[in-house]
Coordinates of C-alpha atoms in Angstrom, one line a residue:
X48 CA 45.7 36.5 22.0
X49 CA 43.3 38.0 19.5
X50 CA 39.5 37.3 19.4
X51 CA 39.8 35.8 16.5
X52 CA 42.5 33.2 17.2
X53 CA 40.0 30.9 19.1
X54 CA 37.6 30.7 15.8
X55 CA 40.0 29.6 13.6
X56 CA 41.2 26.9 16.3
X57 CA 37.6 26.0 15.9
X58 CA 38.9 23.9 12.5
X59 CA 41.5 22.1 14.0
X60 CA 39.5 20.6 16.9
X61 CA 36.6 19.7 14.4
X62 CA 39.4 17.5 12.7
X63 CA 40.0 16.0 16.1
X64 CA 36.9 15.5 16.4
X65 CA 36.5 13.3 13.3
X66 CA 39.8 11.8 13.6
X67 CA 38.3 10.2 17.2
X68 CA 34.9 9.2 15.6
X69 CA 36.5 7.3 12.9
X70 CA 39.7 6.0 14.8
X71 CA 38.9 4.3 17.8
X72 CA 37.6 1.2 15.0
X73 CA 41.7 1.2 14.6
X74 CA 42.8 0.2 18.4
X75 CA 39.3 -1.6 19.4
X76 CA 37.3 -2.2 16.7
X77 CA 38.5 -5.8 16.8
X78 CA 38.1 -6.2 20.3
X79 CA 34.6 -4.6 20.6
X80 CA 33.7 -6.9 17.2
X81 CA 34.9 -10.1 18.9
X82 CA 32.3 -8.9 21.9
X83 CA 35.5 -8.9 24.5
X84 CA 35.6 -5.6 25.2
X85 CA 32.4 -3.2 25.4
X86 CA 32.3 -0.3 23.4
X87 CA 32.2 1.9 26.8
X88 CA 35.2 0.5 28.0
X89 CA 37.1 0.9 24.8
X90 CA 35.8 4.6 23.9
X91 CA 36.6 5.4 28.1
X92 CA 40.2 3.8 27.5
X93 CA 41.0 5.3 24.4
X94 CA 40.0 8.7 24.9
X95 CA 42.1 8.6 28.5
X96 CA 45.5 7.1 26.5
X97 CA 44.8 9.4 23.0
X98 CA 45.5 12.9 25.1
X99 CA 48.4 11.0 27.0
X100 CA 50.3 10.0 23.9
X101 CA 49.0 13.6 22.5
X102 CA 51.0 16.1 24.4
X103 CA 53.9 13.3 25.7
X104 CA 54.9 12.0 22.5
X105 CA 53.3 13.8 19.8
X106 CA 56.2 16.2 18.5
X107 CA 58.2 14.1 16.2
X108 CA 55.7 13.8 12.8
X109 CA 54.3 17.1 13.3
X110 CA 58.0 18.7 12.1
X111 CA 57.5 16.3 8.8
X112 CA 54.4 18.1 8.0
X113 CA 56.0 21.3 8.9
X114 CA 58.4 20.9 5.9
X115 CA 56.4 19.4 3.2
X116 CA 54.3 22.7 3.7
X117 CA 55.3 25.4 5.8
X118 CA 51.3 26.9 6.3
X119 CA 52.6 30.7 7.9
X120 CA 48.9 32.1 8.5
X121 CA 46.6 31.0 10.9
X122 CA 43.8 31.7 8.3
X123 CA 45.3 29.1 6.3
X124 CA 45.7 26.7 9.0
X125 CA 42.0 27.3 9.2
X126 CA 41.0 26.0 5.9
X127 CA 43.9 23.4 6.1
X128 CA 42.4 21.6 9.0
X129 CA 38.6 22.3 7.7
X130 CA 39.0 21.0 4.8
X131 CA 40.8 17.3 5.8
X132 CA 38.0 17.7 9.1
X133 CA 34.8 17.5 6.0
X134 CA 36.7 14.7 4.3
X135 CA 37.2 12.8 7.7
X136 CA 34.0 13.5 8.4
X137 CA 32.3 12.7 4.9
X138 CA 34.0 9.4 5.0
X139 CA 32.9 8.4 8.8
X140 CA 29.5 8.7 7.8
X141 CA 29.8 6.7 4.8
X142 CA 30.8 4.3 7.9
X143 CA 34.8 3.9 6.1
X144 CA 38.0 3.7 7.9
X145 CA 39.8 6.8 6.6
X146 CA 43.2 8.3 6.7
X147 CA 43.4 10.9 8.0
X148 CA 46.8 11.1 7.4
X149 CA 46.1 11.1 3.7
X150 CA 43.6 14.3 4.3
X151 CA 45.4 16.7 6.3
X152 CA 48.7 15.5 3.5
X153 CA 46.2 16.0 0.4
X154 CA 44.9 19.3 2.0
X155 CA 48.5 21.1 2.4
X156 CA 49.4 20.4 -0.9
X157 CA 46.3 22.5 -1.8
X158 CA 47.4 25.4 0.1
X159 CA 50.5 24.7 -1.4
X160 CA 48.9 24.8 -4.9
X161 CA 46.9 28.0 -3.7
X162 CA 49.5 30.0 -2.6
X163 CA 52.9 29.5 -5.3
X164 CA 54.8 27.3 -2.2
X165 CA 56.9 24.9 -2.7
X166 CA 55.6 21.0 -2.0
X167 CA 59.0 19.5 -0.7
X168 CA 59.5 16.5 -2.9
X169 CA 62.0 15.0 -0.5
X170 CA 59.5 15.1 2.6
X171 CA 56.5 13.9 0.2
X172 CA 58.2 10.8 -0.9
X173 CA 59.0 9.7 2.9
X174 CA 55.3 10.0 3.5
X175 CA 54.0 8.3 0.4
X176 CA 56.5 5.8 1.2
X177 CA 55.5 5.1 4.5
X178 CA 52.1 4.9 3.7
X179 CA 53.3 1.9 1.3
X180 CA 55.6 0.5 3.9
X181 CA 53.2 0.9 7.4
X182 CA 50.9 -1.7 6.4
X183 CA 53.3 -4.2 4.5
X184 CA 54.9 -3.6 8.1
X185 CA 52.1 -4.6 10.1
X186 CA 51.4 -7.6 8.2
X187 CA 54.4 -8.5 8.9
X188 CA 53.9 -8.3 12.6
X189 CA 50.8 -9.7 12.5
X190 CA 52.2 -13.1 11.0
X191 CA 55.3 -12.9 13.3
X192 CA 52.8 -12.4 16.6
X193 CA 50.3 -15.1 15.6
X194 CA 53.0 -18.0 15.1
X195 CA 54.6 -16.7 18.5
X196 CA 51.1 -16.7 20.1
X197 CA 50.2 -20.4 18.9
X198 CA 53.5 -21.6 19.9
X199 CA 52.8 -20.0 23.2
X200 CA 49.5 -21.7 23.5
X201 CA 51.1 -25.1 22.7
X202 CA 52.8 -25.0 25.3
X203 CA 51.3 -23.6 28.3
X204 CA 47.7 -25.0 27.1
X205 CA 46.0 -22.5 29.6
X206 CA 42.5 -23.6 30.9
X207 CA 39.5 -22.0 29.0
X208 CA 38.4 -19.5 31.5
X209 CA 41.9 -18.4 32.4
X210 CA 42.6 -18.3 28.2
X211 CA 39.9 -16.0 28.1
X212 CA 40.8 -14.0 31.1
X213 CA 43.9 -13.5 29.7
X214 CA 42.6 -12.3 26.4
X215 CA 40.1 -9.3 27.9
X216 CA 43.3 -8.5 29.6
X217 CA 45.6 -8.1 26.9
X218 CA 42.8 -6.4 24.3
X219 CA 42.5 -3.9 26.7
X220 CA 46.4 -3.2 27.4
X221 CA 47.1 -4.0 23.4
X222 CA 44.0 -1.3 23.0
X223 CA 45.1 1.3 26.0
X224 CA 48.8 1.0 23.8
X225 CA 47.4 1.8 20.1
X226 CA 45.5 4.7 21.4
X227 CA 48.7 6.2 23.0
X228 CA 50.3 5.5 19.7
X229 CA 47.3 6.8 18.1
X230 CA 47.8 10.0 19.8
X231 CA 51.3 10.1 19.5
X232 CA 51.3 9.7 15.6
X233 CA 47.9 11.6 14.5
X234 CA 48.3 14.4 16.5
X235 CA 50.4 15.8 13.9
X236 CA 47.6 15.3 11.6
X237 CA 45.1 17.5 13.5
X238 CA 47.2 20.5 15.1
X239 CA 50.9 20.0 13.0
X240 CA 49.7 22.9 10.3
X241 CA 48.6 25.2 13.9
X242 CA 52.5 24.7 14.9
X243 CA 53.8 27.3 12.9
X244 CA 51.2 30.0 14.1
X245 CA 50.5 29.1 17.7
X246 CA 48.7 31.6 19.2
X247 CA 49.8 30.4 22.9
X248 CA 52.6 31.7 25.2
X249 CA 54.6 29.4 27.7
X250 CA 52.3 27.7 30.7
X251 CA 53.5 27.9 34.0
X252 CA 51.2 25.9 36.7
X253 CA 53.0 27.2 39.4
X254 CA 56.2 26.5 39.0
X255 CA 55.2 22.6 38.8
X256 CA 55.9 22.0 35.4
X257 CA 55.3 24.5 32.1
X258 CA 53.0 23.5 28.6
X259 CA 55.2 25.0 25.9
X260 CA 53.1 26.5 22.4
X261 CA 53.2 23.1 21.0
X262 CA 51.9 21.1 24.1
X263 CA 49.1 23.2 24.6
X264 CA 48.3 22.7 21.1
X265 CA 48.4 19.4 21.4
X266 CA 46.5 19.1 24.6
X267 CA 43.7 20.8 22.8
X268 CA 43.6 18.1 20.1
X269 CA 44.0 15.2 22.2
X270 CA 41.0 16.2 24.1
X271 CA 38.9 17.1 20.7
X272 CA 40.1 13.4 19.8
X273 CA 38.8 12.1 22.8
X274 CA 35.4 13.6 22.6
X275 CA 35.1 12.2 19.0
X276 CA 35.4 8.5 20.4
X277 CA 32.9 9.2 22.8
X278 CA 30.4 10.8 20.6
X279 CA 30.5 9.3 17.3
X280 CA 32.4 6.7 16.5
X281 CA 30.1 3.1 16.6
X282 CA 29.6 2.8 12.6
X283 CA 33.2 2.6 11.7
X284 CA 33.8 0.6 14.6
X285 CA 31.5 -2.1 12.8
X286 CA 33.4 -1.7 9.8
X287 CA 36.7 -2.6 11.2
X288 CA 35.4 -5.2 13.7
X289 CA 33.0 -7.3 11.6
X290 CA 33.5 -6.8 8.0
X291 CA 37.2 -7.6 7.0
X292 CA 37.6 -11.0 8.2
X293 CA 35.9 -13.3 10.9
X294 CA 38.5 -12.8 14.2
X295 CA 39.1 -15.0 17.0
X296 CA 39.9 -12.7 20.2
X297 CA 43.4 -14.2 20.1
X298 CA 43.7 -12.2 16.2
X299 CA 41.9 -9.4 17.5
X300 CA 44.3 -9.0 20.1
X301 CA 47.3 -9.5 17.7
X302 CA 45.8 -6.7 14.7
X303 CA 45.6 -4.3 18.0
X304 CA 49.3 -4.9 19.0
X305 CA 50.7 -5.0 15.4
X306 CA 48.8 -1.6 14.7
X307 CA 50.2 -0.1 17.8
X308 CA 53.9 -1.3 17.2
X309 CA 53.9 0.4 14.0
X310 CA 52.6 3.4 14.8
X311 CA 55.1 3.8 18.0
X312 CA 57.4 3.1 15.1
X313 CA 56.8 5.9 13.1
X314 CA 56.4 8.4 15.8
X315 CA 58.6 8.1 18.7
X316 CA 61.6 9.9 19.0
X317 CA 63.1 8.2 22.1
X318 CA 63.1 4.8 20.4
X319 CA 64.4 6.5 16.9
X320 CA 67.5 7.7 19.5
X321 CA 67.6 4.7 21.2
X322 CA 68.1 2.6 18.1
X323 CA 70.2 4.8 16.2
X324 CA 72.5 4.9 19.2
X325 CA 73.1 1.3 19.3
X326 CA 73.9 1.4 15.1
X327 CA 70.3 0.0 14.0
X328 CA 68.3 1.1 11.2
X329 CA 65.2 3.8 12.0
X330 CA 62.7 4.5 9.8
X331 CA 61.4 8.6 9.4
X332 CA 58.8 10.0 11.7
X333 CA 56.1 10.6 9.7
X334 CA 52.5 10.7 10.5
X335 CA 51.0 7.2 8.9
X336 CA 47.9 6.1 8.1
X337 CA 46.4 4.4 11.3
X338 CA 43.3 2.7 9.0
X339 CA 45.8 1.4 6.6
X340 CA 48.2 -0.1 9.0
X341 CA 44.7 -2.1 10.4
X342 CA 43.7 -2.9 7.8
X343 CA 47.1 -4.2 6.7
X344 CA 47.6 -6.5 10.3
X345 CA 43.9 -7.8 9.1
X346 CA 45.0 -8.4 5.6
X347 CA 48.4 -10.3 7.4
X348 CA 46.3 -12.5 9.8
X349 CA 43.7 -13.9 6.3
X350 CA 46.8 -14.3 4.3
X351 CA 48.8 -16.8 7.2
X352 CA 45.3 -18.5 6.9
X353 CA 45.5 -18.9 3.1
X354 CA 43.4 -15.7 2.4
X355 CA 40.0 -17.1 1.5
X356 CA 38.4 -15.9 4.4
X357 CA 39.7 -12.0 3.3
X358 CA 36.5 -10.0 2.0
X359 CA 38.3 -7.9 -0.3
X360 CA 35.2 -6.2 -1.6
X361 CA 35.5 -4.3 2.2
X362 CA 38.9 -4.2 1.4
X363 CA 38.4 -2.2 -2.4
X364 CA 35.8 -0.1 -0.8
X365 CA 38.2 1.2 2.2
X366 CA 40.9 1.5 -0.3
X367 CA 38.8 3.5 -2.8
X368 CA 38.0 6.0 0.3
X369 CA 41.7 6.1 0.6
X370 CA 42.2 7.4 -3.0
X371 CA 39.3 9.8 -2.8
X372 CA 40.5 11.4 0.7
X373 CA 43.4 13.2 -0.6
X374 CA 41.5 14.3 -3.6
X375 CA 38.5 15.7 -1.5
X376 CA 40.5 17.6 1.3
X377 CA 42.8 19.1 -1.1
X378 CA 39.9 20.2 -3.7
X379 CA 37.8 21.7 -0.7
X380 CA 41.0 23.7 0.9
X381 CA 41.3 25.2 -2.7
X382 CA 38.0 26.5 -2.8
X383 CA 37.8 27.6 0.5
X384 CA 41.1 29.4 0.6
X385 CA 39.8 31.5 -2.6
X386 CA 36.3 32.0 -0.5
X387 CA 38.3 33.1 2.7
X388 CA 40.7 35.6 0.8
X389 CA 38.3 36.8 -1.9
X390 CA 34.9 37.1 0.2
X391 CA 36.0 37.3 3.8
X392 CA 39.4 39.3 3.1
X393 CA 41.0 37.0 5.6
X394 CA 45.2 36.5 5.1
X395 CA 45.8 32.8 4.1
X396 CA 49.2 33.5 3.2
X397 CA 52.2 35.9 4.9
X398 CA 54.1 36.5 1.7
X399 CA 57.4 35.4 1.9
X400 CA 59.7 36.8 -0.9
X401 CA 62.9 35.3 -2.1
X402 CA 65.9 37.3 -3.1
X403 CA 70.1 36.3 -3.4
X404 CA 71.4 39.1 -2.0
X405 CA 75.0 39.6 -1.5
X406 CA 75.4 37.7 2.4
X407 CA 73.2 35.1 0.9
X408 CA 75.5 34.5 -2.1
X409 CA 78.8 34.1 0.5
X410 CA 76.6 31.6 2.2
X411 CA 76.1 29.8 -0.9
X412 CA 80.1 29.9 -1.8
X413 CA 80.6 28.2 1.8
X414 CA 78.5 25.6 1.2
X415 CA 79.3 24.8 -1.9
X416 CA 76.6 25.8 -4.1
X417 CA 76.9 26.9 -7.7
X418 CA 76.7 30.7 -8.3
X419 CA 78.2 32.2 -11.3
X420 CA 75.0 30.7 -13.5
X421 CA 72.7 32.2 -10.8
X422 CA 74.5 35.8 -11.0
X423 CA 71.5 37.6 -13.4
X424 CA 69.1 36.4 -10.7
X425 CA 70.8 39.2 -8.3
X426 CA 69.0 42.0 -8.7
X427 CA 65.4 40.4 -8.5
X428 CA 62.9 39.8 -6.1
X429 CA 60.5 37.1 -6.4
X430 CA 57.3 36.9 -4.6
X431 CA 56.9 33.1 -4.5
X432 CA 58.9 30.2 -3.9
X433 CA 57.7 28.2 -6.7
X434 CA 58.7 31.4 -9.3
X435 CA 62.0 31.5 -7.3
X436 CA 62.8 27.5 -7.9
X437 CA 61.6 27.9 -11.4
X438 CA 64.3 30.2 -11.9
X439 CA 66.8 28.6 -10.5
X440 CA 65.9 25.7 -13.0
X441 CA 66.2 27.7 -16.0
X442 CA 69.6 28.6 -15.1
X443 CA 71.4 25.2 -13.2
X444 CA 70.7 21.8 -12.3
X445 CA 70.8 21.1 -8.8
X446 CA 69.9 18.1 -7.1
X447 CA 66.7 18.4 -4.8
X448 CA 68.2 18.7 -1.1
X449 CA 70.6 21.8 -3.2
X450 CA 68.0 22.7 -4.5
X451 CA 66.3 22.9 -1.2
X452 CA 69.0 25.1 0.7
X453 CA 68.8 28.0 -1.8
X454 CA 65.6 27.7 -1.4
X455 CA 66.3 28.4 2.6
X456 CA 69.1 30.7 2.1
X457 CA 67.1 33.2 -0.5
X458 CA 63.8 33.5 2.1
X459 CA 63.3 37.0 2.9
X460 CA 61.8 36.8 6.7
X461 CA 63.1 40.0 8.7
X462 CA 63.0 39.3 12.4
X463 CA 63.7 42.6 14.8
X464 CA 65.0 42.1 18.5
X465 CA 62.6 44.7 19.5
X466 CA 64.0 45.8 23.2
X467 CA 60.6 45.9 25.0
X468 CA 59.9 42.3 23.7
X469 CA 63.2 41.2 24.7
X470 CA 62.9 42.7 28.2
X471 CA 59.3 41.0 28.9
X472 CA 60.3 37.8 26.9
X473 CA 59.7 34.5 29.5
X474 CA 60.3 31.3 27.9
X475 CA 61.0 28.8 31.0
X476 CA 62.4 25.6 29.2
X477 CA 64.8 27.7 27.2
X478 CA 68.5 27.5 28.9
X479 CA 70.1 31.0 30.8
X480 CA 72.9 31.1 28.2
X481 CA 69.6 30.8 25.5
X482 CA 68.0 33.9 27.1
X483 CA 71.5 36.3 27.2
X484 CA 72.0 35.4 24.0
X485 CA 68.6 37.1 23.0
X486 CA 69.0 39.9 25.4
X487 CA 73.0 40.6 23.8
X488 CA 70.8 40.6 20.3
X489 CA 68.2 42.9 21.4
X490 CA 67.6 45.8 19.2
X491 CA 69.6 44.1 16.1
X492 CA 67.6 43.3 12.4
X493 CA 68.0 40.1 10.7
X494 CA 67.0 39.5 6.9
X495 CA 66.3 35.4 7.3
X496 CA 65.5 33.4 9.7
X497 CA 69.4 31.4 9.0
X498 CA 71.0 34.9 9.9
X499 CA 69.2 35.1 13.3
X500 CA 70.0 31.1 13.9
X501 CA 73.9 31.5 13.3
X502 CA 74.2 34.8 15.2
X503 CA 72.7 32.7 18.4
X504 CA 74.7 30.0 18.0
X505 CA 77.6 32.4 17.8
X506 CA 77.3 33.7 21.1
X507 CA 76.5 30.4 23.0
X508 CA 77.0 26.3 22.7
X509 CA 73.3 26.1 23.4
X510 CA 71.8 27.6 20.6
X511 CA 74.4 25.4 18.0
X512 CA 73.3 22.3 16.7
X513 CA 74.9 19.4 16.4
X514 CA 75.8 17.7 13.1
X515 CA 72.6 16.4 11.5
X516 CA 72.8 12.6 12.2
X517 CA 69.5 10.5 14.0
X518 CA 71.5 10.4 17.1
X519 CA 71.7 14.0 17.5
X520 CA 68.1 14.8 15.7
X521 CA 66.5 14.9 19.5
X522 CA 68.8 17.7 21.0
X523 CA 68.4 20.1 17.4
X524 CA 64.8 19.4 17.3
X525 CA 64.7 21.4 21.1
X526 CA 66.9 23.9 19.3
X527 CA 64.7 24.2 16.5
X528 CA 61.6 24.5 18.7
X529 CA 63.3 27.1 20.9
X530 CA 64.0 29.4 17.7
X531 CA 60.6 28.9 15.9
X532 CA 59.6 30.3 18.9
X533 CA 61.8 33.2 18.6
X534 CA 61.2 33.4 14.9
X535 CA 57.4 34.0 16.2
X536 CA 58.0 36.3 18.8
X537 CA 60.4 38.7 16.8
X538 CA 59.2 38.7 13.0
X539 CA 58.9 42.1 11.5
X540 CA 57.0 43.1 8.3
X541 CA 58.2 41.4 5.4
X542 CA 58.8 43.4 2.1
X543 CA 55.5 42.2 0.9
X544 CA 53.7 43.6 3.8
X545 CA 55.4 47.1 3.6
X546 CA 55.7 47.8 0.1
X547 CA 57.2 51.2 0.6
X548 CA 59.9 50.0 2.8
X549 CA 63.3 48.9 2.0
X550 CA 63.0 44.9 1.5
X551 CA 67.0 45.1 3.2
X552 CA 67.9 46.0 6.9
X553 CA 70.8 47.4 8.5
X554 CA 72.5 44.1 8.6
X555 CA 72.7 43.8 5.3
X556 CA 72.7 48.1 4.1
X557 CA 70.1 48.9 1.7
X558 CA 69.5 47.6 -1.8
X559 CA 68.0 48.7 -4.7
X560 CA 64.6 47.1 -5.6
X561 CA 64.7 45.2 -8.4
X562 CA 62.2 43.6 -10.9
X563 CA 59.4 41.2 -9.0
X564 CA 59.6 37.9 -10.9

């Protein structure tokens, strides 16, 4: 690992950091505002369950921020995660419940912005629209839980001291819950852009069990979450626990439990399965707003109760910090990518070219895809993907997933078997029929990342996915993990980084260079 790896980590974990000082208001503010829980015991509990749901079930959303902005440089990743970490940050102090969410989202699109990338509309409108649909979800809950809750009281008609037992009880399990979702879903927030460019090989504790890239990633950021709730996280806590709406411990308890089932919603790929499996509907697994799923089960509770109680001036305020959030990271990750790259000289960006070369044209003609209005486009090069796509514009209308695969196909990113890497390659979780597949590639160049996935999946049944349906999603995701990996380990210079090179390899003979667009 270079020297330099663990300073730009530095960023990430700062975000961590901030998301844990202004989060643990989202699973116990309520609790610690209704006095039932202390805020030792919540920060204690929640920093225990945020690492838990972290590194168990933290994978899902961080592959939707992966596509809505594919950050290839850690330098970037850097000023990614720095810049939603001083909007977190700003916001705590102003004492506000902020998305992070919104920040780390608002903050990609900059380096989107900064760099010519694409922003993928298609994965940008499932997370705007689950920011819209998370807390009209939990309000939902919310309503559902306190009529099944009174009903429940009706009945039984527990004695006071035993009513009360029973509610420390079930803040602190309702609590112990949200911060395992908490983990689960905003993990993706703080270390999802780090994905990509994870400096970390395979972990092996002694043949007990392995951390892959990703979970030591995520381990990392659990544990900077974890400190943040310990160190600084008592003002929003207030916010959330005292200034929406007066709470009984019983509403406490059920804002806590809606929050959670949401979040688990939205993250978990084993009950995404598990429905889709049995024919129900699943909603995407995107990374939602924790503060606005709260603040929705709050807004839930006043309105069941005729919504006078509801101070919505705390309510405009939040909301305004939500607005602003977006704005701020994504302004600040501007600026600082210009000061990094201009000042510093650091890489923010591997430039990825885009070119339809002859292999990726037959490709195109198998799926489908129009070509004859795309056949000037041949014999240039472009340097960006958002030149590229305003090309293909000019000459055809295609829809936005179309749109999308040329996009895919056209990516220049060489990848070289290079024998000595193959020889000292060790990647436990990856299958023996995975691992002689890369050794019978080993010395071969591939233009794109698509070439290298087909000519796995060629040579063994473990390295093909399976039609893209919900059911299947968790087997390809492993396959996708197991060749980002390999896309990691192998890439070679791209065009852009050896300008006197050929921008073709031997798989595909050499080809003139034509005009840049």
């Amino acid at each position: 690992m270079e020297i330099s790896v663990p300073l730009f980590l530095i960023s990430g974990l700062f975000l961590g950091w901030a998301l844990g000082a202004n989060h643990l208001a989202n699973v116990f503010g309520t609790a610690i505002g209704t006095r039932m829980i202390t805020w030792m015991t919540a920060a204690l509990t929640c920093g225990v369950f945020v690492v838990l749901g972290a590194v168990i079930s933290g994978a899902g959303p961080s592959g939707t921020l992966g596509k809505l902005g594919a950050v290839n440089a850690i330098g970037g990743a850097f000023m990614v995660a720095l810049a939603a970490g001083i909007a977190v940050f700003w916001m705590t102090r102003l004492g506000l419940p902020v998305s992070t969410t919104q920040a780390i989202v608002g903050a990609i699109v900059g380096w989107n912005v900064f760099t010519a990338s694409v922003t993928d509309p298609g994965t940008l409108t499932h997370i705007l629209g689950a920011w819209i649909a998370g807390p009209v979800i939990a309000a939902g809950f919310a309503i559902l839980l306190l009529k099944l809750v009174s009903k429940v009281k009706r009945h039984y008609r527990p004695h006071l001291l035993r009513a009360d037992a029973y509610t420390r009880a079930g803040l602190w399990v309702a609590g112990a819950f949200g911060a395992y979702s908490l983990g689960a879903n905003n993990i993706a927030n703080v270390m999802g852009v780090f994905v990509p460019v994870s400096p970390f090989t395979t972990l092996s504790m002694g043949g007990l069990f392995s951390l892959s890239p990703v979970e030591q990633l995520f381990l990392l950021g659990g544990i900077a979450m974890a400190v943040g709730v310990l160190t600084y996280s008592r003002r929003v806590v207030h916010t959330v626990g005292s200034e929406l709406l007066d709470m009984s411990p019983t509403a406490a308890w059920i804002v806590v439990m809606a929050h959670s089932l949401v979040l688990l919603m939205f993250s978990s790929e084993g009950l995404e399965h598990f429905l889709a499996s049995h024919g129900l509907p699943t909603l995407p697994l995107v990374p939602v707003s924790s503060s606005e799923v709260v603040v929705g089960a709050v807004i839930g509770i006043g309105l069941y109760h005729s919504g006078r109680q509801i101070r919505w001036r705390s309510i405009g305020r939040i909301a305004a910090g939500w607005v602003m959030s977006p704005l701020i990271s994504g302004t600040i990750c501007l600026l600082g990518l210009f000061v990094l790259q201009n000042l510093f000289h650091v890489p923010v960006y591997r430039e990825i070219s885009f070119a339809i070369t002859p292999p990726v044209e037959a490709r195109m003609v198998t799926a489908g895809l129009p070509t004859a209005p795309l056949a000037d486009l041949q014999e240039k090069t472009f340097s960006s993907s958002v030149r590229f796509r305003d090309a293909l514009r000019a000459r055809v209308n295609l829809t936005g997933e179309q749109e999308g695969e040329v996009l895919r196909l056209a990516e220049i990113n060489p990848i070289h078997f290079d024998p000595q890497k193959v020889e000292t390659l060790s990647i436990s979780w990856l299958t023996p029929a995975q691992q002689k597949a890369i050794q019978q590639l080993s010395g071969r160049r591939f233009p794109s990342k698509w070439a290298v996935a087909e000519a796995l999946a060629g040579l063994t049944e473990d390295w093909k996915p399976l039609p893209r349906t919900t059911v299947n999603k968790l087997h390809n995701r492993q396959i996708e993990e197991g060749l980002a990996i390999v896309y990691q380990t192998f890439a070679a210079p791209t065009p852009a980084q050896m300008p006197n090179a050929c921008p073709c390899t031997p798989e595909l003979g050499p080809r003139p260079p034509g005009p840049r667009g």
